[in-house]
Coordinates of C-alpha atoms in Angstrom, one line a residue:
Chain N
M7 CA 55.1 -35.1 -91.2
S8 CA 57.7 -33.1 -93.0
G9 CA 60.9 -33.4 -95.0
Y10 CA 62.7 -34.1 -91.8
R11 CA 63.1 -37.3 -90.0
A12 CA 60.6 -37.8 -87.1
R13 CA 61.8 -36.5 -83.8
D14 CA 63.4 -39.3 -81.8
W15 CA 61.5 -39.1 -78.5
A16 CA 63.7 -41.8 -77.0
V17 CA 66.5 -39.2 -76.6
Q18 CA 64.4 -36.2 -75.8
P19 CA 63.1 -35.3 -72.3
P20 CA 59.3 -35.7 -71.9
A21 CA 57.4 -32.6 -71.0
L22 CA 56.5 -33.7 -67.5
T23 CA 59.5 -34.7 -65.3
P24 CA 58.2 -34.2 -61.7
A25 CA 61.7 -34.3 -60.2
Y26 CA 62.2 -31.0 -62.0
K27 CA 59.5 -29.3 -60.1
T28 CA 58.6 -26.5 -62.5
T29 CA 57.5 -28.9 -65.1
R30 CA 54.5 -30.0 -63.0
L31 CA 52.5 -26.8 -63.9
R32 CA 54.1 -26.1 -67.2
A33 CA 54.1 -29.4 -69.0
P34 CA 51.2 -29.6 -71.5
S35 CA 48.9 -32.5 -70.4
A36 CA 47.7 -33.5 -73.9
P37 CA 50.1 -35.3 -76.2
L38 CA 51.7 -33.3 -78.9
V39 CA 49.8 -33.4 -82.2
R40 CA 51.7 -34.6 -85.2
M41 CA 51.7 -31.8 -87.8
S42 CA 49.8 -32.7 -91.1
E43 CA 51.9 -33.8 -94.1
G44 CA 53.4 -30.9 -96.0
C45 CA 52.5 -28.2 -93.5
V46 CA 55.8 -27.8 -91.8
P47 CA 57.8 -24.7 -92.7
E48 CA 61.2 -25.9 -93.8
S49 CA 63.0 -22.6 -94.3
G50 CA 63.7 -19.9 -91.8
P51 CA 65.7 -16.8 -91.2
V52 CA 69.1 -16.6 -92.8
F53 CA 71.9 -14.8 -91.0
G54 CA 75.1 -13.3 -92.3
H55 CA 78.2 -12.0 -90.8
G56 CA 76.7 -8.5 -91.1
D57 CA 74.2 -9.4 -88.4
L58 CA 77.0 -10.1 -85.9
G59 CA 79.7 -7.9 -84.3
P60 CA 83.3 -8.9 -84.6
L61 CA 83.7 -9.8 -80.9
D62 CA 80.3 -11.5 -80.5
H63 CA 81.9 -15.0 -80.3
D64 CA 84.5 -13.8 -77.7
L65 CA 83.0 -13.7 -74.2
L66 CA 86.4 -13.0 -72.8
Q67 CA 86.4 -9.6 -74.6
N68 CA 82.9 -8.7 -75.6
Y69 CA 82.0 -7.2 -72.2
A70 CA 85.4 -6.4 -70.8
S71 CA 86.1 -2.8 -70.0
D72 CA 88.7 -3.0 -67.3
G73 CA 90.8 -6.2 -67.9
A74 CA 89.9 -9.8 -68.5
P75 CA 87.1 -11.6 -66.7
I76 CA 88.0 -13.9 -63.9
G77 CA 87.9 -17.7 -64.3
E78 CA 89.2 -20.7 -66.2
R79 CA 89.7 -19.5 -69.8
I80 CA 88.4 -21.9 -72.4
L81 CA 88.0 -22.4 -76.1
L82 CA 84.6 -24.0 -76.7
H83 CA 84.3 -25.5 -80.1
G84 CA 82.6 -28.2 -82.1
R85 CA 80.6 -29.0 -85.2
V86 CA 76.9 -28.7 -86.2
M87 CA 75.8 -31.7 -88.2
D88 CA 72.6 -33.3 -89.3
Q89 CA 71.7 -36.9 -88.7
D90 CA 73.6 -38.0 -91.8
A91 CA 76.8 -36.4 -90.5
R92 CA 76.6 -33.7 -93.1
P93 CA 77.9 -30.3 -91.8
V94 CA 75.2 -27.6 -91.3
P95 CA 76.9 -24.3 -92.3
G96 CA 75.7 -20.8 -91.7
T97 CA 73.8 -21.7 -88.6
L98 CA 73.3 -19.1 -85.9
I99 CA 74.6 -20.5 -82.6
E100 CA 74.0 -18.4 -79.5
I101 CA 75.2 -19.1 -76.0
W102 CA 74.6 -17.7 -72.5
Q103 CA 76.0 -18.6 -69.2
A104 CA 76.8 -17.7 -65.6
N105 CA 80.2 -16.3 -64.6
A106 CA 83.0 -18.2 -62.8
G107 CA 81.2 -17.7 -59.5
G108 CA 77.9 -19.1 -60.8
R109 CA 76.0 -15.8 -61.1
Y110 CA 74.2 -14.6 -64.2
R111 CA 74.2 -11.0 -65.3
H112 CA 70.4 -10.9 -65.2
R113 CA 68.2 -8.6 -63.2
N114 CA 66.4 -11.6 -61.7
D115 CA 69.5 -13.4 -60.5
D116 CA 70.4 -12.4 -56.9
Y117 CA 72.7 -15.3 -56.0
L118 CA 75.3 -14.1 -53.5
A119 CA 78.3 -14.7 -55.8
P120 CA 79.6 -11.4 -57.2
L121 CA 79.0 -10.1 -60.7
D122 CA 82.1 -9.8 -62.8
P123 CA 82.4 -6.3 -64.2
N124 CA 84.2 -7.7 -67.3
F125 CA 81.9 -10.6 -68.1
G126 CA 78.5 -10.4 -69.8
G127 CA 77.9 -14.0 -70.4
C128 CA 76.4 -13.9 -73.9
G129 CA 77.9 -14.7 -77.3
R130 CA 77.0 -15.9 -80.8
T131 CA 78.5 -17.0 -84.0
L132 CA 77.8 -18.7 -87.3
S133 CA 78.9 -22.2 -88.2
D134 CA 81.4 -22.2 -91.0
D135 CA 81.3 -24.2 -94.3
D136 CA 82.3 -27.3 -92.5
G137 CA 79.8 -26.8 -89.7
H138 CA 82.5 -25.7 -87.2
Y139 CA 82.0 -23.1 -84.6
R140 CA 84.2 -21.7 -81.8
F141 CA 83.7 -19.5 -78.8
H142 CA 86.2 -18.0 -76.4
T143 CA 84.8 -17.9 -72.9
L144 CA 85.3 -19.1 -69.4
R145 CA 84.1 -22.1 -67.5
P146 CA 80.9 -21.1 -65.5
G147 CA 80.5 -22.0 -61.9
P148 CA 77.8 -24.3 -60.4
Y149 CA 75.1 -22.6 -58.4
P150 CA 72.2 -23.4 -56.1
W151 CA 68.6 -23.3 -57.3
P152 CA 65.3 -23.7 -55.5
N153 CA 64.1 -27.0 -56.8
S154 CA 64.6 -28.7 -53.5
E155 CA 66.4 -27.6 -50.4
N156 CA 69.9 -28.5 -51.6
S157 CA 69.8 -28.5 -55.4
W158 CA 72.8 -27.4 -57.4
R159 CA 73.1 -27.0 -61.1
P160 CA 76.2 -28.5 -62.7
A161 CA 78.4 -26.0 -64.5
H162 CA 76.7 -25.5 -67.8
I163 CA 76.4 -23.3 -70.9
H164 CA 73.1 -22.7 -72.6
V165 CA 73.3 -23.3 -76.4
S166 CA 70.7 -22.1 -78.9
V167 CA 70.9 -23.3 -82.5
M168 CA 68.7 -21.8 -85.2
G169 CA 69.0 -24.6 -87.8
S170 CA 67.4 -24.2 -91.3
G171 CA 63.7 -24.6 -90.5
L172 CA 61.4 -25.0 -87.5
P173 CA 62.1 -28.7 -87.0
Q174 CA 65.8 -27.9 -86.5
R175 CA 65.2 -25.2 -83.8
L176 CA 67.0 -26.4 -80.7
I177 CA 67.9 -25.1 -77.3
T178 CA 70.0 -27.2 -75.0
Q179 CA 72.7 -27.0 -72.4
L180 CA 76.3 -28.4 -72.4
Y181 CA 78.0 -29.8 -69.3
F182 CA 81.7 -30.4 -68.5
E183 CA 83.5 -33.8 -68.4
G184 CA 84.0 -35.1 -64.9
D185 CA 81.5 -32.9 -63.1
P186 CA 79.9 -35.0 -60.3
L187 CA 76.8 -32.7 -60.3
V188 CA 75.6 -33.9 -63.7
A189 CA 74.4 -37.2 -62.3
L190 CA 72.4 -35.4 -59.6
C191 CA 70.7 -32.7 -61.6
P192 CA 67.0 -33.3 -62.3
I193 CA 67.1 -31.1 -65.4
V194 CA 69.8 -33.2 -66.9
Q195 CA 68.2 -36.4 -65.7
A196 CA 64.9 -35.4 -67.4
I197 CA 66.6 -37.0 -70.5
P198 CA 65.7 -40.7 -70.4
D199 CA 68.6 -41.9 -72.4
K200 CA 72.1 -42.2 -70.8
G201 CA 73.8 -41.9 -74.2
A202 CA 71.9 -38.7 -74.9
I203 CA 73.0 -37.2 -71.6
D204 CA 76.6 -38.3 -72.3
R205 CA 76.5 -36.4 -75.6
L206 CA 75.6 -33.2 -73.7
V207 CA 78.9 -33.4 -71.9
A208 CA 81.7 -31.4 -73.6
R209 CA 85.0 -33.2 -73.6
L210 CA 88.3 -31.9 -72.7
D211 CA 90.3 -31.4 -75.9
L212 CA 93.9 -30.8 -74.9
E213 CA 95.0 -30.7 -78.5
A214 CA 93.0 -27.6 -79.2
A215 CA 94.2 -25.9 -76.0
T216 CA 96.4 -22.9 -76.3
P217 CA 99.5 -23.4 -74.2
F218 CA 99.8 -21.0 -71.3
D219 CA 96.5 -19.4 -72.2
R220 CA 93.4 -21.6 -72.3
L221 CA 92.0 -25.1 -72.2
A222 CA 89.6 -26.4 -74.8
Y223 CA 86.4 -28.3 -74.7
R224 CA 84.6 -29.9 -77.7
F225 CA 80.8 -30.1 -78.1
D226 CA 79.2 -31.4 -81.3
I227 CA 75.6 -30.8 -82.1
V228 CA 73.4 -33.0 -84.2
L229 CA 70.2 -31.5 -85.7
R230 CA 67.4 -33.4 -87.2
G231 CA 68.2 -34.6 -90.7
S232 CA 66.1 -34.7 -93.8
R233 CA 64.2 -37.8 -94.9
A234 CA 65.3 -39.7 -98.0
T235 CA 66.6 -37.5 -100.7
V236 CA 64.2 -34.6 -100.4
F237 CA 67.0 -32.1 -99.9
E238 CA 69.7 -33.9 -101.9
N239 CA 70.6 -30.9 -104.1
K240 CA 69.9 -28.2 -101.5
P241 CA 72.6 -27.3 -99.0
E242 CA 71.5 -27.3 -95.4
G243 CA 71.3 -23.9 -93.8
M244 CA 70.3 -22.1 -97.0
Chain H
M237 CA 70.1 -43.9 -96.9
T238 CA 69.9 -47.1 -95.0
K239 CA 72.7 -46.1 -92.6
T240 CA 71.6 -45.6 -89.0
P241 CA 71.1 -41.9 -88.5
L242 CA 73.1 -40.1 -85.8
P243 CA 71.0 -39.5 -82.7
E244 CA 69.8 -35.9 -82.5
T245 CA 71.1 -33.7 -79.7
A246 CA 68.7 -33.7 -76.7
S247 CA 66.9 -30.5 -75.7
Q248 CA 67.2 -28.9 -72.3
T249 CA 65.1 -26.1 -70.8
A250 CA 66.1 -22.6 -71.7
G251 CA 65.9 -21.7 -68.0
P252 CA 64.8 -18.4 -66.5
Y253 CA 67.8 -16.4 -67.9
V254 CA 67.3 -17.1 -71.6
H255 CA 67.1 -13.3 -72.1
I256 CA 70.8 -12.9 -71.6
G257 CA 71.5 -14.8 -74.7
L258 CA 68.4 -14.2 -76.8
A259 CA 66.7 -11.0 -75.6
S260 CA 69.4 -9.2 -73.8
E261 CA 67.6 -5.9 -73.5
A262 CA 65.1 -7.6 -71.2
A263 CA 67.9 -9.2 -69.0
G264 CA 68.9 -5.7 -67.9
L265 CA 72.4 -5.9 -69.3
E266 CA 73.9 -2.4 -69.3
R267 CA 74.9 -3.0 -72.9
S268 CA 74.2 -5.9 -75.2
L269 CA 74.9 -7.5 -78.5
S270 CA 72.9 -6.1 -81.3
V271 CA 69.3 -7.3 -81.1
L272 CA 68.3 -10.1 -83.6
G273 CA 64.6 -10.7 -84.4
A274 CA 63.3 -7.3 -83.5
C275 CA 61.9 -6.5 -87.0
I276 CA 59.7 -9.1 -88.6
A277 CA 58.6 -7.0 -91.6
G278 CA 60.5 -3.9 -92.6
P279 CA 58.6 -0.6 -93.2
D280 CA 58.4 -1.1 -97.0
V281 CA 57.1 -4.6 -96.9
P282 CA 53.6 -4.7 -98.3
G283 CA 50.8 -6.1 -96.1
E284 CA 48.3 -5.2 -93.4
R285 CA 50.1 -4.1 -90.3
M286 CA 48.9 -5.9 -87.2
V287 CA 49.8 -6.6 -83.6
I288 CA 49.5 -10.0 -82.0
E289 CA 49.5 -10.1 -78.2
G290 CA 48.5 -12.2 -75.3
Q291 CA 49.4 -13.7 -72.0
I292 CA 51.1 -17.1 -71.2
L293 CA 49.7 -19.0 -68.2
D294 CA 50.6 -22.2 -66.4
G295 CA 48.3 -25.0 -65.1
A296 CA 47.4 -22.9 -62.0
G297 CA 46.4 -19.9 -64.2
V298 CA 49.5 -18.1 -63.0
P299 CA 51.4 -16.0 -65.6
V300 CA 54.7 -17.5 -66.9
T301 CA 57.0 -14.6 -66.4
D302 CA 60.3 -16.0 -67.9
A303 CA 59.0 -17.2 -71.3
M304 CA 60.6 -16.3 -74.6
F305 CA 58.5 -16.4 -77.8
E306 CA 59.7 -16.8 -81.4
L307 CA 57.5 -16.1 -84.3
W308 CA 57.9 -17.6 -87.9
Q309 CA 55.5 -16.6 -90.7
G310 CA 55.0 -16.1 -94.4
D311 CA 54.7 -12.6 -96.0
A312 CA 51.4 -11.2 -97.2
T313 CA 51.4 -13.6 -100.2
G314 CA 52.4 -16.6 -98.1
K315 CA 56.1 -16.7 -99.1
L316 CA 58.6 -17.7 -96.5
A317 CA 61.7 -15.6 -95.9
G318 CA 64.5 -16.8 -98.1
S319 CA 62.2 -18.4 -100.7
E320 CA 61.7 -17.1 -104.2
G321 CA 59.4 -14.1 -104.6
C322 CA 59.4 -13.2 -100.9
A323 CA 59.0 -9.4 -100.2
S324 CA 62.4 -7.7 -99.7
G325 CA 62.9 -6.5 -96.1
F326 CA 60.7 -9.3 -94.9
H327 CA 62.5 -11.4 -92.3
G328 CA 59.5 -13.5 -91.2
W329 CA 61.0 -14.1 -87.8
G330 CA 61.0 -12.4 -84.5
R331 CA 61.7 -12.8 -80.9
T332 CA 60.2 -11.4 -77.8
A333 CA 60.3 -11.9 -74.0
A334 CA 57.1 -12.2 -71.9
D335 CA 56.8 -9.5 -69.3
F336 CA 58.5 -10.4 -66.1
E337 CA 55.4 -9.7 -64.0
T338 CA 52.4 -10.2 -66.2
G339 CA 53.5 -12.9 -68.7
R340 CA 52.2 -10.7 -71.4
W341 CA 53.9 -10.8 -74.9
R342 CA 53.5 -8.9 -78.1
F343 CA 54.7 -8.8 -81.7
E344 CA 54.2 -6.1 -84.4
T345 CA 54.1 -7.7 -87.8
I346 CA 52.0 -8.0 -91.0
K347 CA 49.2 -10.3 -91.5
P348 CA 50.4 -13.4 -93.3
G349 CA 48.9 -14.7 -96.5
P350 CA 47.7 -18.3 -97.0
I351 CA 50.4 -20.9 -97.8
G352 CA 48.9 -23.2 -100.4
N353 CA 45.7 -24.6 -98.9
Q354 CA 46.6 -23.5 -95.4
A355 CA 44.7 -20.6 -93.8
P356 CA 46.8 -17.5 -92.8
H357 CA 48.6 -18.3 -89.6
L358 CA 51.7 -17.5 -87.5
A359 CA 54.0 -20.2 -86.1
L360 CA 55.0 -19.7 -82.5
W361 CA 57.8 -21.4 -80.6
I362 CA 57.9 -21.1 -76.8
V363 CA 60.6 -21.8 -74.3
A364 CA 60.8 -21.1 -70.6
R365 CA 62.0 -22.5 -67.3
G366 CA 60.2 -25.8 -66.8
I367 CA 59.7 -26.4 -70.5
N368 CA 62.0 -29.3 -71.4
I369 CA 61.6 -29.0 -75.1
G370 CA 60.4 -25.9 -77.0
L371 CA 56.7 -25.9 -77.7
H372 CA 55.4 -25.4 -81.3
T373 CA 52.0 -23.9 -81.8
R374 CA 50.0 -21.9 -84.4
V375 CA 48.0 -18.8 -84.4
Y376 CA 45.0 -18.5 -86.7
F377 CA 42.6 -15.5 -87.0
D378 CA 39.0 -15.4 -86.1
D379 CA 38.1 -13.1 -89.1
A380 CA 39.2 -15.8 -91.5
A381 CA 36.6 -18.4 -90.6
E382 CA 36.1 -19.6 -94.2
A383 CA 39.8 -20.4 -94.7
N384 CA 40.1 -21.8 -91.2
A385 CA 37.2 -24.2 -91.9
V386 CA 39.3 -26.0 -94.6
D387 CA 42.8 -25.7 -93.1
P388 CA 44.4 -29.1 -93.0
V389 CA 46.1 -28.6 -89.7
L390 CA 43.0 -27.3 -87.9
L391 CA 41.0 -30.1 -89.5
S392 CA 43.4 -32.7 -88.1
L393 CA 42.5 -31.6 -84.5
P394 CA 39.5 -32.7 -82.5
E395 CA 36.8 -30.0 -83.0
D396 CA 36.8 -28.9 -79.4
R397 CA 40.5 -28.1 -79.4
R398 CA 40.6 -26.0 -82.6
A399 CA 39.5 -22.8 -80.9
S400 CA 42.6 -22.8 -78.8
L401 CA 44.6 -21.9 -81.9
V402 CA 42.3 -19.0 -83.1
A403 CA 43.3 -15.4 -82.1
Q404 CA 40.4 -13.0 -81.3
K405 CA 40.3 -9.6 -83.0
S406 CA 40.8 -7.1 -80.1
G407 CA 41.1 -3.8 -82.0
D408 CA 41.4 -2.3 -85.5
R409 CA 44.7 -3.9 -86.1
S410 CA 45.3 -6.2 -83.1
Y411 CA 44.5 -9.7 -82.1
R412 CA 44.7 -11.5 -78.8
F413 CA 46.0 -15.0 -78.3
D414 CA 46.6 -16.4 -74.8
V415 CA 48.7 -19.5 -74.4
H416 CA 47.6 -22.0 -71.7
L417 CA 50.2 -24.6 -70.9
Q418 CA 47.7 -26.9 -69.1
G419 CA 44.1 -27.1 -68.2
N420 CA 40.6 -26.9 -69.8
F421 CA 41.8 -24.3 -72.3
E422 CA 45.2 -25.9 -73.0
T423 CA 46.7 -24.7 -76.2
V424 CA 47.4 -27.3 -78.9
F425 CA 51.1 -28.0 -79.3
F426 CA 52.6 -29.8 -82.3
D427 CA 55.2 -32.4 -83.0
L428 CA 56.7 -31.2 -86.3

């Protein structure tokens, strides 16, 4: 138990989801042990703008050396909130993704799509006072993976959110509205709750698009909130 | 307070390429963003320097070669980073990637102090391909048997599972802690 609301396991994927093959040997077989009352660390590392470079949030530029990367240019933006819809400011948000062809710039990825010399695929930023964040990037491509003989990951961007203590540490993936591969992906479908899956789908946000430049997608993030009034006078993220 | 809380965002696996975003030097990027989490305790932070290292293994005893570890801890007096009285230059947080062939991992840090009635410990958070939601565990030290014997978290566990959270002294300043995701020696993982 902690100052945070209990995790809602109805919206979280269980450890063992056999259709996602790798979980079979990596899912702990014993149930998680509830941490004793008062033993959960509720503060964590604090980051400032000095920890980040000026282009860290701009994946269209932060790796470009010879022009812009190839692909659909997008603004990815949203808000980090807690379960009481309060903004969580100052949170480190880190993303990583494949390029437009579906290939990661990683020494272990040998998919036949080409690397893009102007795209690294990593970025990070801090949420502002109102919990907002924004990245400039491109829409990644889908790619095959060896889960079964014809498995394809939907286009997705990995998102890591530091939060303000261990219970708020989150890594997830965002998907794109209208992608038919979302319904077929065993990693996505590891989540038992349809609504929770739907909330991982970033929505086209035409109003935030930049005419003649880039489309926009919106992805909001909800971190676990505090119980009762424990943190009433303490801003989240501090 | 009685309002229905918003549903929390669901977790997804970090996948095999987590390094691009969180440990880019391991991904092999020709250049990368500045590294976060490389220094847990700066050189001037008081405390006993130590190394914690081990291996991460799956249910077949095979090394997990794409895992990423995060460590959270208190300083030598048990203060968490950002809290009053915590040593300056102490970040209390680090990240490292498991080795791509052996699944071995390693942190250089200082030995933490007790936090209240809790024995000295490190908090670990582990993500990898095939792990749908990050795993929380704790590392205690075998040379703190007295403190361990009254630690509320260890005491909340069945006796035969406590040893899975105790690192073994393996050198002057080093401890070994293997993570077993499944099996007879399965590490205890927590729901915080």
